[in-house]
């Protein structure tokens, strides 16, 4: 297992992983599959300013994670939102935990103060992962999303990293 910074050649694999979740789950609230070109633009925009990592096993991208601004206002500049997705055939192998530990350490090194994970309320695997990493539940929004004929809650989990 190799954890490394993302590069544009990873866009197809990342798109394939993410599109699986868009089309087959409620983990993402996006409803339309993304093109590789759209994902390339997102990778460039995020990775040029914030940490973005992939997990590679035997030359294949099997997961990714990144951090991006939580909100746009200047006062939020020390708080980031995190994202992590694992290829569906690679879950429950510690990949998400390893990716997130790398991301957390990078955010600490870059002197960010707080990271927040916005999770679909019924995503027990993601909630368990974030709790294992020390995140604490800080909000619960009821019935704020609708996808695949389900009305969905969203929960936010936060990890404080550094003292300002």
Short mmCIF file of N, CA and C in Angstrom, two decimals:
data_model
loop_
_atom_site.label_atom_id
_atom_site.label_comp_id
_atom_site.label_asym_id
_atom_site.label_seq_id
_atom_site.Cartn_x
_atom_site.Cartn_y
_atom_site.Cartn_z
N UNK A 1 0.85 -1.18 0.00
CA UNK A 1 0.00 0.00 0.00
C UNK A 1 0.89 1.23 0.00
N UNK A 2 0.69 2.09 -0.98
CA UNK A 2 1.44 3.34 -1.09
C UNK A 2 0.46 4.50 -0.98
N UNK A 3 0.72 5.41 -0.05
CA UNK A 3 -0.04 6.64 0.05
C UNK A 3 0.84 7.74 -0.53
N UNK A 4 0.31 8.47 -1.50
CA UNK A 4 1.10 9.53 -2.13
C UNK A 4 0.18 10.68 -2.53
N UNK A 5 0.82 11.80 -2.88
CA UNK A 5 0.04 12.94 -3.35
C UNK A 5 -0.57 12.62 -4.71
N UNK A 6 -1.72 13.18 -4.94
CA UNK A 6 -2.44 12.97 -6.18
C UNK A 6 -1.68 13.59 -7.35
N UNK A 7 -1.89 13.06 -8.54
CA UNK A 7 -1.47 13.72 -9.77
C UNK A 7 -2.57 13.53 -10.81
N UNK A 8 -2.50 14.27 -11.89
CA UNK A 8 -3.59 14.24 -12.86
C UNK A 8 -3.80 12.89 -13.52
N UNK A 9 -2.77 12.07 -13.56
CA UNK A 9 -2.94 10.74 -14.15
C UNK A 9 -3.86 9.86 -13.30
N UNK A 10 -4.16 10.30 -12.07
CA UNK A 10 -5.06 9.55 -11.18
C UNK A 10 -6.53 9.88 -11.44
N UNK A 11 -6.81 10.86 -12.27
CA UNK A 11 -8.18 11.37 -12.43
C UNK A 11 -9.16 10.29 -12.88
N UNK A 12 -8.79 9.45 -13.81
CA UNK A 12 -9.73 8.43 -14.28
C UNK A 12 -10.12 7.48 -13.15
N UNK A 13 -9.14 7.00 -12.40
CA UNK A 13 -9.44 6.07 -11.30
C UNK A 13 -10.27 6.74 -10.23
N UNK A 14 -9.93 7.99 -9.90
CA UNK A 14 -10.70 8.73 -8.90
C UNK A 14 -12.13 8.94 -9.38
N UNK A 15 -12.29 9.29 -10.64
CA UNK A 15 -13.62 9.48 -11.21
C UNK A 15 -14.43 8.19 -11.13
N UNK A 16 -13.81 7.08 -11.47
CA UNK A 16 -14.51 5.80 -11.43
C UNK A 16 -14.97 5.46 -10.01
N UNK A 17 -14.10 5.67 -9.03
CA UNK A 17 -14.47 5.40 -7.63
C UNK A 17 -15.63 6.30 -7.23
N UNK A 18 -15.48 7.59 -7.47
CA UNK A 18 -16.49 8.55 -7.04
C UNK A 18 -17.83 8.31 -7.75
N UNK A 19 -17.78 8.06 -9.05
CA UNK A 19 -19.02 7.83 -9.79
C UNK A 19 -19.78 6.61 -9.26
N UNK A 20 -19.06 5.61 -8.79
CA UNK A 20 -19.74 4.46 -8.17
C UNK A 20 -20.62 4.94 -7.02
N UNK A 21 -20.07 5.79 -6.17
CA UNK A 21 -20.83 6.28 -5.01
C UNK A 21 -21.94 7.24 -5.42
N UNK A 22 -21.70 8.05 -6.44
CA UNK A 22 -22.75 8.95 -6.92
C UNK A 22 -23.95 8.13 -7.40
N UNK A 23 -23.68 7.12 -8.19
CA UNK A 23 -24.75 6.38 -8.86
C UNK A 23 -25.39 5.28 -8.01
N UNK A 24 -24.66 4.78 -7.02
CA UNK A 24 -25.13 3.59 -6.30
C UNK A 24 -25.31 3.75 -4.80
N UNK A 25 -25.12 4.94 -4.28
CA UNK A 25 -25.22 5.11 -2.83
C UNK A 25 -25.69 6.52 -2.50
N UNK A 26 -25.82 6.75 -1.22
CA UNK A 26 -26.15 8.10 -0.74
C UNK A 26 -24.97 8.72 -0.01
N UNK A 27 -23.78 8.15 -0.17
CA UNK A 27 -22.58 8.72 0.46
C UNK A 27 -22.26 10.09 -0.11
N UNK A 28 -22.52 10.29 -1.38
CA UNK A 28 -22.37 11.61 -2.01
C UNK A 28 -23.77 12.14 -2.33
N UNK A 29 -23.96 13.42 -2.17
CA UNK A 29 -25.24 14.01 -2.52
C UNK A 29 -25.27 14.49 -3.98
N UNK A 30 -24.18 14.28 -4.72
CA UNK A 30 -24.25 14.54 -6.16
C UNK A 30 -25.12 13.45 -6.77
N UNK A 31 -25.79 13.79 -7.86
CA UNK A 31 -26.71 12.83 -8.47
C UNK A 31 -26.35 12.47 -9.90
N UNK A 32 -25.43 13.18 -10.50
CA UNK A 32 -25.02 12.92 -11.89
C UNK A 32 -23.55 12.53 -11.91
N UNK A 33 -23.24 11.48 -12.66
CA UNK A 33 -21.84 11.04 -12.80
C UNK A 33 -20.99 12.17 -13.36
N UNK A 34 -19.74 12.21 -12.94
CA UNK A 34 -18.81 13.24 -13.41
C UNK A 34 -17.98 12.73 -14.57
N UNK A 35 -17.56 13.63 -15.43
CA UNK A 35 -16.61 13.29 -16.49
C UNK A 35 -15.19 13.32 -15.91
N UNK A 36 -14.27 12.67 -16.60
CA UNK A 36 -12.87 12.71 -16.16
C UNK A 36 -12.33 14.13 -16.23
N UNK A 37 -12.79 14.89 -17.20
CA UNK A 37 -12.34 16.28 -17.34
C UNK A 37 -12.80 17.14 -16.14
N UNK A 38 -14.02 16.92 -15.71
CA UNK A 38 -14.50 17.65 -14.53
C UNK A 38 -13.68 17.28 -13.30
N UNK A 39 -13.39 15.99 -13.16
CA UNK A 39 -12.58 15.56 -12.01
C UNK A 39 -11.18 16.14 -12.10
N UNK A 40 -10.59 16.18 -13.28
CA UNK A 40 -9.26 16.79 -13.43
C UNK A 40 -9.27 18.24 -12.95
N UNK A 41 -10.30 18.98 -13.32
CA UNK A 41 -10.40 20.38 -12.88
C UNK A 41 -10.50 20.47 -11.36
N UNK A 42 -11.29 19.58 -10.77
CA UNK A 42 -11.41 19.57 -9.31
C UNK A 42 -10.08 19.22 -8.64
N UNK A 43 -9.38 18.24 -9.19
CA UNK A 43 -8.09 17.84 -8.62
C UNK A 43 -7.11 19.02 -8.67
N UNK A 44 -7.05 19.70 -9.80
CA UNK A 44 -6.14 20.85 -9.93
C UNK A 44 -6.50 21.92 -8.92
N UNK A 45 -7.77 22.26 -8.84
CA UNK A 45 -8.22 23.33 -7.94
C UNK A 45 -7.91 23.01 -6.47
N UNK A 46 -8.20 21.79 -6.07
CA UNK A 46 -8.01 21.42 -4.66
C UNK A 46 -6.54 21.18 -4.34
N UNK A 47 -5.87 20.37 -5.15
CA UNK A 47 -4.50 19.97 -4.79
C UNK A 47 -3.49 21.09 -4.91
N UNK A 48 -3.83 22.16 -5.62
CA UNK A 48 -2.89 23.27 -5.73
C UNK A 48 -2.81 24.08 -4.43
N UNK A 49 -3.79 23.89 -3.54
CA UNK A 49 -3.80 24.65 -2.29
C UNK A 49 -3.96 23.82 -1.03
N UNK A 50 -4.40 22.58 -1.17
CA UNK A 50 -4.73 21.78 0.00
C UNK A 50 -4.24 20.34 -0.19
N UNK A 51 -4.12 19.60 0.91
CA UNK A 51 -3.64 18.21 0.80
C UNK A 51 -4.64 17.31 0.07
N UNK A 52 -4.10 16.45 -0.79
CA UNK A 52 -4.92 15.53 -1.58
C UNK A 52 -4.07 14.28 -1.80
N UNK A 53 -4.55 13.14 -1.33
CA UNK A 53 -3.78 11.90 -1.37
C UNK A 53 -4.55 10.77 -2.04
N UNK A 54 -3.80 9.85 -2.62
CA UNK A 54 -4.37 8.62 -3.15
C UNK A 54 -3.67 7.44 -2.50
N UNK A 55 -4.38 6.32 -2.49
CA UNK A 55 -3.79 5.05 -2.05
C UNK A 55 -3.66 4.17 -3.28
N UNK A 56 -2.48 3.65 -3.46
CA UNK A 56 -2.18 2.81 -4.62
C UNK A 56 -1.78 1.43 -4.11
N UNK A 57 -2.37 0.40 -4.70
CA UNK A 57 -2.00 -0.99 -4.41
C UNK A 57 -1.77 -1.68 -5.75
N UNK A 58 -0.59 -2.25 -5.91
CA UNK A 58 -0.24 -2.96 -7.15
C UNK A 58 -0.50 -2.10 -8.39
N UNK A 59 -0.19 -0.81 -8.29
CA UNK A 59 -0.33 0.11 -9.42
C UNK A 59 -1.73 0.63 -9.66
N UNK A 60 -2.68 0.24 -8.81
CA UNK A 60 -4.07 0.68 -8.97
C UNK A 60 -4.47 1.63 -7.86
N UNK A 61 -5.18 2.70 -8.21
CA UNK A 61 -5.70 3.62 -7.22
C UNK A 61 -6.93 2.96 -6.59
N UNK A 62 -6.90 2.79 -5.27
CA UNK A 62 -7.99 2.11 -4.57
C UNK A 62 -8.71 3.02 -3.57
N UNK A 63 -8.26 4.26 -3.48
CA UNK A 63 -8.92 5.20 -2.59
C UNK A 63 -8.26 6.56 -2.69
N UNK A 64 -8.95 7.56 -2.17
CA UNK A 64 -8.40 8.91 -2.17
C UNK A 64 -9.04 9.72 -1.06
N UNK A 65 -8.35 10.77 -0.66
CA UNK A 65 -8.90 11.70 0.31
C UNK A 65 -8.29 13.07 0.08
N UNK A 66 -9.01 14.08 0.53
CA UNK A 66 -8.50 15.44 0.40
C UNK A 66 -9.20 16.34 1.40
N UNK A 67 -8.65 17.53 1.55
CA UNK A 67 -9.27 18.56 2.38
C UNK A 67 -9.46 19.80 1.50
N UNK A 68 -10.51 20.53 1.78
CA UNK A 68 -10.82 21.75 1.03
C UNK A 68 -11.50 22.72 1.99
N UNK A 69 -11.64 23.97 1.59
CA UNK A 69 -12.24 24.95 2.50
C UNK A 69 -13.64 24.51 2.95
N UNK A 70 -13.87 24.66 4.25
CA UNK A 70 -15.18 24.32 4.80
C UNK A 70 -16.23 25.34 4.38
N UNK A 71 -15.89 26.58 4.48
CA UNK A 71 -16.75 27.69 4.05
C UNK A 71 -15.86 28.71 3.37
N UNK A 72 -16.46 29.63 2.63
CA UNK A 72 -15.69 30.58 1.83
C UNK A 72 -15.23 31.81 2.58
N UNK A 73 -15.86 32.19 3.66
CA UNK A 73 -15.51 33.42 4.36
C UNK A 73 -14.11 33.34 4.96
N UNK A 74 -13.43 34.47 4.98
CA UNK A 74 -12.03 34.54 5.42
C UNK A 74 -11.82 34.04 6.84
N UNK A 75 -12.77 34.26 7.72
CA UNK A 75 -12.61 33.85 9.11
C UNK A 75 -12.54 32.33 9.28
N UNK A 76 -12.96 31.59 8.27
CA UNK A 76 -12.90 30.12 8.32
C UNK A 76 -11.59 29.55 7.76
N UNK A 77 -10.61 30.38 7.50
CA UNK A 77 -9.42 29.94 6.76
C UNK A 77 -8.61 28.84 7.45
N UNK A 78 -8.81 28.61 8.74
CA UNK A 78 -8.08 27.56 9.43
C UNK A 78 -8.91 26.29 9.61
N UNK A 79 -10.07 26.23 8.97
CA UNK A 79 -10.95 25.07 9.05
C UNK A 79 -11.16 24.49 7.66
N UNK A 80 -10.98 23.19 7.55
CA UNK A 80 -11.16 22.49 6.28
C UNK A 80 -12.21 21.40 6.41
N UNK A 81 -12.82 21.04 5.28
CA UNK A 81 -13.71 19.89 5.21
C UNK A 81 -12.95 18.75 4.56
N UNK A 82 -13.17 17.55 5.04
CA UNK A 82 -12.46 16.39 4.50
C UNK A 82 -13.39 15.52 3.65
N UNK A 83 -12.78 14.80 2.75
CA UNK A 83 -13.48 13.85 1.88
C UNK A 83 -12.62 12.60 1.76
N UNK A 84 -13.25 11.43 1.84
CA UNK A 84 -12.52 10.17 1.64
C UNK A 84 -13.46 9.17 0.97
N UNK A 85 -12.95 8.52 -0.07
CA UNK A 85 -13.69 7.47 -0.77
C UNK A 85 -12.74 6.31 -1.07
N UNK A 86 -13.26 5.10 -0.93
CA UNK A 86 -12.49 3.88 -1.16
C UNK A 86 -13.20 3.06 -2.24
N UNK A 87 -12.45 2.47 -3.14
CA UNK A 87 -13.04 1.60 -4.17
C UNK A 87 -13.92 0.57 -3.48
N UNK A 88 -15.10 0.31 -4.03
CA UNK A 88 -16.06 -0.57 -3.34
C UNK A 88 -15.53 -1.97 -3.04
N UNK A 89 -14.60 -2.46 -3.84
CA UNK A 89 -14.05 -3.80 -3.58
C UNK A 89 -12.84 -3.76 -2.64
N UNK A 90 -12.55 -2.59 -2.07
CA UNK A 90 -11.38 -2.44 -1.20
C UNK A 90 -11.74 -1.92 0.20
N UNK A 91 -13.03 -1.87 0.52
CA UNK A 91 -13.44 -1.34 1.82
C UNK A 91 -13.11 -2.32 2.94
N UNK A 92 -13.04 -1.80 4.16
CA UNK A 92 -12.80 -2.58 5.38
C UNK A 92 -11.44 -3.25 5.39
N UNK A 93 -10.45 -2.60 4.78
CA UNK A 93 -9.09 -3.11 4.75
C UNK A 93 -8.10 -2.14 5.39
N UNK A 94 -8.61 -1.07 6.00
CA UNK A 94 -7.74 -0.08 6.64
C UNK A 94 -7.25 1.02 5.71
N UNK A 95 -7.70 1.03 4.47
CA UNK A 95 -7.25 2.03 3.51
C UNK A 95 -7.75 3.42 3.90
N UNK A 96 -9.02 3.52 4.24
CA UNK A 96 -9.58 4.80 4.64
C UNK A 96 -8.88 5.37 5.86
N UNK A 97 -8.61 4.53 6.83
CA UNK A 97 -7.93 4.97 8.05
C UNK A 97 -6.53 5.47 7.73
N UNK A 98 -5.80 4.73 6.91
CA UNK A 98 -4.44 5.13 6.55
C UNK A 98 -4.44 6.44 5.76
N UNK A 99 -5.35 6.55 4.81
CA UNK A 99 -5.46 7.80 4.05
C UNK A 99 -5.78 8.98 4.97
N UNK A 100 -6.76 8.79 5.84
CA UNK A 100 -7.18 9.88 6.72
C UNK A 100 -6.09 10.26 7.72
N UNK A 101 -5.34 9.30 8.21
CA UNK A 101 -4.23 9.62 9.12
C UNK A 101 -3.20 10.48 8.40
N UNK A 102 -2.93 10.16 7.14
CA UNK A 102 -2.00 10.96 6.35
C UNK A 102 -2.55 12.37 6.16
N UNK A 103 -3.83 12.47 5.84
CA UNK A 103 -4.47 13.77 5.65
C UNK A 103 -4.45 14.60 6.94
N UNK A 104 -4.79 13.98 8.05
CA UNK A 104 -4.80 14.67 9.34
C UNK A 104 -3.41 15.21 9.66
N UNK A 105 -2.39 14.39 9.49
CA UNK A 105 -1.02 14.83 9.76
C UNK A 105 -0.61 15.98 8.86
N UNK A 106 -1.00 15.92 7.60
CA UNK A 106 -0.69 17.01 6.67
C UNK A 106 -1.39 18.30 7.10
N UNK A 107 -2.63 18.20 7.50
CA UNK A 107 -3.37 19.39 7.95
C UNK A 107 -2.73 19.98 9.20
N UNK A 108 -2.27 19.12 10.09
CA UNK A 108 -1.56 19.61 11.29
C UNK A 108 -0.28 20.34 10.90
N UNK A 109 0.49 19.72 10.02
CA UNK A 109 1.76 20.32 9.58
C UNK A 109 1.53 21.67 8.90
N UNK A 110 0.42 21.80 8.20
CA UNK A 110 0.11 23.05 7.51
C UNK A 110 -0.60 24.06 8.43
N UNK A 111 -0.68 23.72 9.72
CA UNK A 111 -1.20 24.62 10.76
C UNK A 111 -2.68 24.93 10.65
N UNK A 112 -3.45 24.01 10.06
CA UNK A 112 -4.90 24.17 10.11
C UNK A 112 -5.35 23.83 11.52
N UNK A 113 -6.44 24.43 11.94
CA UNK A 113 -6.91 24.29 13.33
C UNK A 113 -7.97 23.21 13.48
N UNK A 114 -8.84 23.07 12.49
CA UNK A 114 -10.00 22.21 12.62
C UNK A 114 -10.32 21.56 11.28
N UNK A 115 -10.73 20.29 11.33
CA UNK A 115 -11.23 19.64 10.12
C UNK A 115 -12.60 19.05 10.42
N UNK A 116 -13.46 19.10 9.41
CA UNK A 116 -14.85 18.68 9.56
C UNK A 116 -15.19 17.68 8.46
N UNK A 117 -15.84 16.60 8.87
CA UNK A 117 -16.35 15.62 7.92
C UNK A 117 -17.86 15.73 7.90
N UNK A 118 -18.42 15.94 6.74
CA UNK A 118 -19.87 16.02 6.53
C UNK A 118 -20.30 14.65 6.00
N UNK A 119 -21.09 13.92 6.80
CA UNK A 119 -21.38 12.51 6.52
C UNK A 119 -22.88 12.29 6.45
N UNK A 120 -23.32 11.50 5.48
CA UNK A 120 -24.72 11.10 5.43
C UNK A 120 -25.05 10.36 6.73
N UNK A 121 -26.17 10.71 7.33
CA UNK A 121 -26.50 10.21 8.66
C UNK A 121 -26.54 8.70 8.81
N UNK A 122 -26.84 7.97 7.76
CA UNK A 122 -26.91 6.51 7.86
C UNK A 122 -25.63 5.81 7.39
N UNK A 123 -24.56 6.56 7.17
CA UNK A 123 -23.30 5.98 6.70
C UNK A 123 -22.48 5.50 7.90
N UNK A 124 -22.85 4.37 8.42
CA UNK A 124 -22.25 3.84 9.65
C UNK A 124 -20.75 3.59 9.51
N UNK A 125 -20.31 3.15 8.35
CA UNK A 125 -18.88 2.88 8.16
C UNK A 125 -18.06 4.17 8.26
N UNK A 126 -18.53 5.23 7.63
CA UNK A 126 -17.80 6.50 7.67
C UNK A 126 -17.84 7.09 9.07
N UNK A 127 -18.98 7.01 9.73
CA UNK A 127 -19.08 7.51 11.10
C UNK A 127 -18.11 6.75 12.00
N UNK A 128 -18.08 5.44 11.89
CA UNK A 128 -17.16 4.63 12.71
C UNK A 128 -15.71 4.99 12.44
N UNK A 129 -15.36 5.18 11.17
CA UNK A 129 -13.99 5.56 10.82
C UNK A 129 -13.62 6.88 11.48
N UNK A 130 -14.46 7.87 11.35
CA UNK A 130 -14.14 9.18 11.90
C UNK A 130 -14.09 9.16 13.43
N UNK A 131 -14.97 8.42 14.06
CA UNK A 131 -14.92 8.29 15.52
C UNK A 131 -13.62 7.61 15.95
N UNK A 132 -13.19 6.60 15.21
CA UNK A 132 -11.95 5.90 15.52
C UNK A 132 -10.75 6.84 15.42
N UNK A 133 -10.85 7.82 14.54
CA UNK A 133 -9.76 8.79 14.34
C UNK A 133 -9.83 9.97 15.32
N UNK A 134 -10.83 9.96 16.21
CA UNK A 134 -10.93 11.01 17.21
C UNK A 134 -11.89 12.14 16.90
N UNK A 135 -12.58 12.07 15.77
CA UNK A 135 -13.56 13.08 15.43
C UNK A 135 -14.74 12.97 16.41
N UNK A 136 -15.35 14.11 16.71
CA UNK A 136 -16.52 14.17 17.58
C UNK A 136 -17.71 14.71 16.79
N UNK A 137 -18.88 14.13 17.04
CA UNK A 137 -20.10 14.62 16.39
C UNK A 137 -20.44 15.99 16.93
N UNK A 138 -20.62 16.96 16.01
CA UNK A 138 -20.91 18.33 16.43
C UNK A 138 -22.23 18.86 15.88
N UNK A 139 -22.84 18.14 14.94
CA UNK A 139 -24.14 18.59 14.44
C UNK A 139 -24.89 17.43 13.81
N UNK A 140 -26.19 17.59 13.75
CA UNK A 140 -27.06 16.61 13.11
C UNK A 140 -28.19 17.39 12.43
N UNK A 141 -28.16 17.38 11.12
CA UNK A 141 -29.20 18.05 10.33
C UNK A 141 -30.17 16.98 9.84
N UNK A 142 -31.42 17.13 10.21
CA UNK A 142 -32.43 16.14 9.85
C UNK A 142 -33.05 16.44 8.49
N UNK A 143 -33.16 15.40 7.68
CA UNK A 143 -33.91 15.43 6.43
C UNK A 143 -33.52 16.59 5.52
N UNK A 144 -32.24 16.73 5.26
CA UNK A 144 -31.76 17.83 4.41
C UNK A 144 -31.40 17.40 3.00
N UNK A 145 -31.38 16.10 2.73
CA UNK A 145 -31.06 15.61 1.39
C UNK A 145 -32.10 14.60 0.93
N UNK A 146 -32.21 14.48 -0.39
CA UNK A 146 -33.12 13.49 -0.96
C UNK A 146 -32.43 12.87 -2.16
N UNK A 147 -32.23 11.55 -2.08
CA UNK A 147 -31.55 10.84 -3.16
C UNK A 147 -31.99 9.38 -3.13
N UNK A 148 -32.13 8.78 -4.29
CA UNK A 148 -32.53 7.37 -4.41
C UNK A 148 -33.79 7.08 -3.58
N UNK A 149 -34.75 7.98 -3.67
CA UNK A 149 -36.04 7.82 -2.97
C UNK A 149 -35.90 7.74 -1.45
N UNK A 150 -34.88 8.38 -0.93
CA UNK A 150 -34.67 8.42 0.52
C UNK A 150 -34.50 9.87 0.96
N UNK A 151 -35.09 10.21 2.08
CA UNK A 151 -34.82 11.51 2.67
C UNK A 151 -33.72 11.28 3.71
N UNK A 152 -32.69 12.13 3.66
CA UNK A 152 -31.45 11.83 4.36
C UNK A 152 -31.03 12.90 5.35
N UNK A 153 -30.48 12.43 6.46
CA UNK A 153 -29.88 13.31 7.45
C UNK A 153 -28.40 13.50 7.10
N UNK A 154 -27.83 14.55 7.64
CA UNK A 154 -26.39 14.80 7.53
C UNK A 154 -25.85 15.08 8.93
N UNK A 155 -24.72 14.47 9.23
CA UNK A 155 -24.05 14.72 10.51
C UNK A 155 -22.65 15.27 10.22
N UNK A 156 -22.23 16.18 11.07
CA UNK A 156 -20.88 16.73 10.96
C UNK A 156 -20.05 16.21 12.12
N UNK A 157 -18.84 15.77 11.79
CA UNK A 157 -17.87 15.32 12.78
C UNK A 157 -16.64 16.23 12.66
N UNK A 158 -16.11 16.64 13.81
CA UNK A 158 -15.02 17.60 13.83
C UNK A 158 -13.83 17.04 14.61
N UNK A 159 -12.64 17.38 14.13
CA UNK A 159 -11.40 17.07 14.84
C UNK A 159 -10.60 18.36 14.98
N UNK A 160 -10.28 18.72 16.22
CA UNK A 160 -9.44 19.89 16.47
C UNK A 160 -7.98 19.46 16.38
N UNK A 161 -7.18 20.23 15.65
CA UNK A 161 -5.81 19.82 15.35
C UNK A 161 -4.75 20.63 16.11
N UNK A 162 -4.82 21.94 16.02
CA UNK A 162 -3.78 22.82 16.54
C UNK A 162 -4.40 23.97 17.30
N UNK A 163 -3.63 24.54 18.18
CA UNK A 163 -4.05 25.74 18.90
C UNK A 163 -3.62 26.94 18.09
N UNK A 164 -4.52 27.87 17.91
CA UNK A 164 -4.19 29.10 17.17
C UNK A 164 -3.52 30.10 18.10
#
